[in-house]
């Protein structure tokens, strides 16, 4: 019973740490105002399992957020690459946790623990956590890159044109 209690405390601590460390709130570095329109600054905010997506002050779907981000192909490609890295890290982390749990189950059932399996699974879980964190950082960077640049209509003596400001 004591072994089960220790395992539950350990897993709860790991889950709490992972939530705080690897799922930060992504905020823009631009000039977001209270009166931003729907075509304004992109923002991601963390929640328990996933993200909330905002364009200006309006919460939008993930699809609408990504459609707006597609206006900057460089930022969008970086964002998608970050999502792929994040999801790969999540899968590797869960596989590692499962393998490590198999080794711990031997110990909890009274047999000699298989430290190689426990160590290998824990290592995979740690590598997965770092990959997930790197993916989130890449998504943060992509959203910040998008928010730093703006495309706007400008009038000149020669007519109307688009101005790229950064």
GROMACS .gro file of N, CA and C in nm, residues 62-118:
model
  171
   62UNK      N    1  -0.948   2.698  -3.364
   62UNK     CA    2  -0.811   2.670  -3.406
   62UNK      C    3  -0.797   2.690  -3.556
   63UNK      N    4  -0.896   2.648  -3.631
   63UNK     CA    5  -0.892   2.662  -3.777
   63UNK      C    6  -0.886   2.809  -3.818
   64UNK      N    7  -0.969   2.894  -3.757
   64UNK     CA    8  -0.968   3.037  -3.790
   64UNK      C    9  -0.834   3.100  -3.752
   65UNK      N   10  -0.779   3.058  -3.638
   65UNK     CA   11  -0.649   3.109  -3.594
   65UNK      C   12  -0.541   3.073  -3.695
   66UNK      N   13  -0.541   2.946  -3.737
   66UNK     CA   14  -0.440   2.901  -3.833
   66UNK      C   15  -0.461   2.965  -3.970
   67UNK      N   16  -0.586   2.990  -4.009
   67UNK     CA   17  -0.611   3.059  -4.136
   67UNK      C   18  -0.553   3.200  -4.134
   68UNK      N   19  -0.566   3.268  -4.021
   68UNK     CA   20  -0.507   3.402  -4.007
   68UNK      C   21  -0.355   3.393  -4.009
   69UNK      N   22  -0.299   3.292  -3.945
   69UNK     CA   23  -0.154   3.274  -3.940
   69UNK      C   24  -0.097   3.240  -4.078
   70UNK      N   25  -0.178   3.180  -4.164
   70UNK     CA   26  -0.133   3.144  -4.300
   70UNK      C   27  -0.099   3.266  -4.384
   71UNK      N   28  -0.143   3.385  -4.342
   71UNK     CA   29  -0.109   3.507  -4.414
   71UNK      C   30   0.041   3.534  -4.412
   72UNK      N   31   0.111   3.475  -4.316
   72UNK     CA   32   0.257   3.482  -4.311
   72UNK      C   33   0.309   3.339  -4.326
   73UNK      N   34   0.346   3.299  -4.448
   73UNK     CA   35   0.388   3.160  -4.471
   73UNK      C   36   0.505   3.116  -4.383
   74UNK      N   37   0.599   3.206  -4.357
   74UNK     CA   38   0.713   3.170  -4.272
   74UNK      C   39   0.668   3.138  -4.130
   75UNK      N   40   0.583   3.223  -4.075
   75UNK     CA   41   0.533   3.201  -3.939
   75UNK      C   42   0.447   3.075  -3.933
   76UNK      N   43   0.364   3.054  -4.036
   76UNK     CA   44   0.277   2.936  -4.038
   76UNK      C   45   0.358   2.807  -4.045
   77UNK      N   46   0.460   2.803  -4.130
   77UNK     CA   47   0.544   2.682  -4.140
   77UNK      C   48   0.617   2.655  -4.008
   78UNK      N   49   0.663   2.759  -3.943
   78UNK     CA   50   0.730   2.743  -3.814
   78UNK      C   51   0.630   2.693  -3.708
   79UNK      N   52   0.509   2.745  -3.712
   79UNK     CA   53   0.403   2.704  -3.619
   79UNK      C   54   0.370   2.556  -3.638
   80UNK      N   55   0.352   2.513  -3.763
   80UNK     CA   56   0.320   2.372  -3.791
   80UNK      C   57   0.436   2.281  -3.751
   81UNK      N   58   0.558   2.324  -3.775
   81UNK     CA   59   0.674   2.246  -3.734
   81UNK      C   60   0.677   2.232  -3.582
   82UNK      N   61   0.645   2.339  -3.512
   82UNK     CA   62   0.639   2.334  -3.366
   82UNK      C   63   0.531   2.239  -3.317
   83UNK      N   64   0.415   2.240  -3.384
   83UNK     CA   65   0.308   2.148  -3.345
   83UNK      C   66   0.350   2.003  -3.367
   84UNK      N   67   0.417   1.975  -3.479
   84UNK     CA   68   0.463   1.839  -3.505
   84UNK      C   69   0.563   1.794  -3.400
   85UNK      N   70   0.656   1.881  -3.364
   85UNK     CA   71   0.754   1.848  -3.260
   85UNK      C   72   0.685   1.826  -3.126
   86UNK      N   73   0.588   1.911  -3.094
   86UNK     CA   74   0.515   1.898  -2.968
   86UNK      C   75   0.440   1.765  -2.960
   87UNK      N   76   0.367   1.731  -3.066
   87UNK     CA   77   0.289   1.607  -3.065
   87UNK      C   78   0.379   1.484  -3.064
   88UNK      N   79   0.492   1.489  -3.134
   88UNK     CA   80   0.587   1.378  -3.130
   88UNK      C   81   0.641   1.361  -2.988
   89UNK      N   82   0.671   1.472  -2.922
   89UNK     CA   83   0.719   1.466  -2.784
   89UNK      C   84   0.615   1.409  -2.689
   90UNK      N   85   0.488   1.442  -2.712
   90UNK     CA   86   0.381   1.388  -2.627
   90UNK      C   87   0.373   1.237  -2.643
   91UNK      N   88   0.378   1.189  -2.767
   91UNK     CA   89   0.370   1.045  -2.791
   91UNK      C   90   0.490   0.974  -2.729
   92UNK      N   91   0.610   1.026  -2.750
   92UNK     CA   92   0.730   0.963  -2.693
   92UNK      C   93   0.722   0.964  -2.541
   93UNK      N   94   0.675   1.074  -2.483
   93UNK     CA   95   0.662   1.083  -2.338
   93UNK      C   96   0.566   0.980  -2.281
   94UNK      N   97   0.450   0.962  -2.346
   94UNK     CA   98   0.353   0.864  -2.298
   94UNK      C   99   0.405   0.722  -2.315
   95UNK      N  100   0.473   0.694  -2.425
   95UNK     CA  101   0.532   0.560  -2.444
   95UNK      C  102   0.635   0.534  -2.335
   96UNK      N  103   0.719   0.634  -2.308
   96UNK     CA  104   0.819   0.619  -2.202
   96UNK      C  105   0.756   0.600  -2.065
   97UNK      N  106   0.650   0.673  -2.037
   97UNK     CA  107   0.581   0.657  -1.908
   97UNK      C  108   0.520   0.518  -1.896
   98UNK      N  109   0.467   0.466  -2.006
   98UNK     CA  110   0.409   0.332  -2.004
   98UNK      C  111   0.517   0.227  -1.979
   99UNK      N  112   0.630   0.240  -2.048
   99UNK     CA  113   0.739   0.143  -2.030
   99UNK      C  114   0.793   0.151  -1.888
  100UNK      N  115   0.814   0.273  -1.838
  100UNK     CA  116   0.860   0.287  -1.700
  100UNK      C  117   0.759   0.232  -1.600
  101UNK      N  118   0.631   0.250  -1.629
  101UNK     CA  119   0.526   0.196  -1.543
  101UNK      C  120   0.525   0.045  -1.539
  102UNK      N  121   0.558  -0.018  -1.652
  102UNK     CA  122   0.568  -0.164  -1.653
  102UNK      C  123   0.676  -0.212  -1.557
  103UNK      N  124   0.790  -0.142  -1.559
  103UNK     CA  125   0.898  -0.178  -1.467
  103UNK      C  126   0.859  -0.154  -1.322
  104UNK      N  127   0.788  -0.046  -1.296
  104UNK     CA  128   0.744  -0.017  -1.159
  104UNK      C  129   0.638  -0.116  -1.111
  105UNK      N  130   0.559  -0.167  -1.205
  105UNK     CA  131   0.454  -0.262  -1.164
  105UNK      C  132   0.515  -0.391  -1.110
  106UNK      N  133   0.628  -0.433  -1.164
  106UNK     CA  134   0.697  -0.550  -1.108
  106UNK      C  135   0.734  -0.525  -0.962
  107UNK      N  136   0.788  -0.408  -0.935
  107UNK     CA  137   0.828  -0.373  -0.800
  107UNK      C  138   0.708  -0.369  -0.707
  108UNK      N  139   0.596  -0.312  -0.755
  108UNK     CA  140   0.477  -0.301  -0.672
  108UNK      C  141   0.414  -0.437  -0.644
  109UNK      N  142   0.434  -0.533  -0.734
  109UNK     CA  143   0.379  -0.667  -0.714
  109UNK      C  144   0.471  -0.756  -0.632
  110UNK      N  145   0.582  -0.703  -0.585
  110UNK     CA  146   0.669  -0.778  -0.497
  110UNK      C  147   0.788  -0.842  -0.565
  111UNK      N  148   0.798  -0.836  -0.694
  111UNK     CA  149   0.913  -0.894  -0.765
  111UNK      C  150   1.028  -0.793  -0.764
  112UNK      N  151   1.143  -0.840  -0.805
  112UNK     CA  152   1.257  -0.749  -0.817
  112UNK      C  153   1.229  -0.651  -0.932
  113UNK      N  154   1.250  -0.522  -0.909
  113UNK     CA  155   1.223  -0.425  -1.015
  113UNK      C  156   1.325  -0.438  -1.128
  114UNK      N  157   1.280  -0.418  -1.248
  114UNK     CA  158   1.368  -0.420  -1.364
  114UNK      C  159   1.415  -0.276  -1.387
  115UNK      N  160   1.531  -0.243  -1.332
  115UNK     CA  161   1.579  -0.106  -1.335
  115UNK      C  162   1.613  -0.059  -1.476
  116UNK      N  163   1.650  -0.150  -1.563
  116UNK     CA  164   1.678  -0.113  -1.701
  116UNK      C  165   1.550  -0.063  -1.770
  117UNK      N  166   1.440  -0.133  -1.750
  117UNK     CA  167   1.312  -0.092  -1.809
  117UNK      C  168   1.265   0.039  -1.746
  118UNK      N  169   1.277   0.050  -1.614
  118UNK     CA  170   1.235   0.174  -1.546
  118UNK      C  171   1.319   0.292  -1.594
   0.00000   0.00000   0.00000
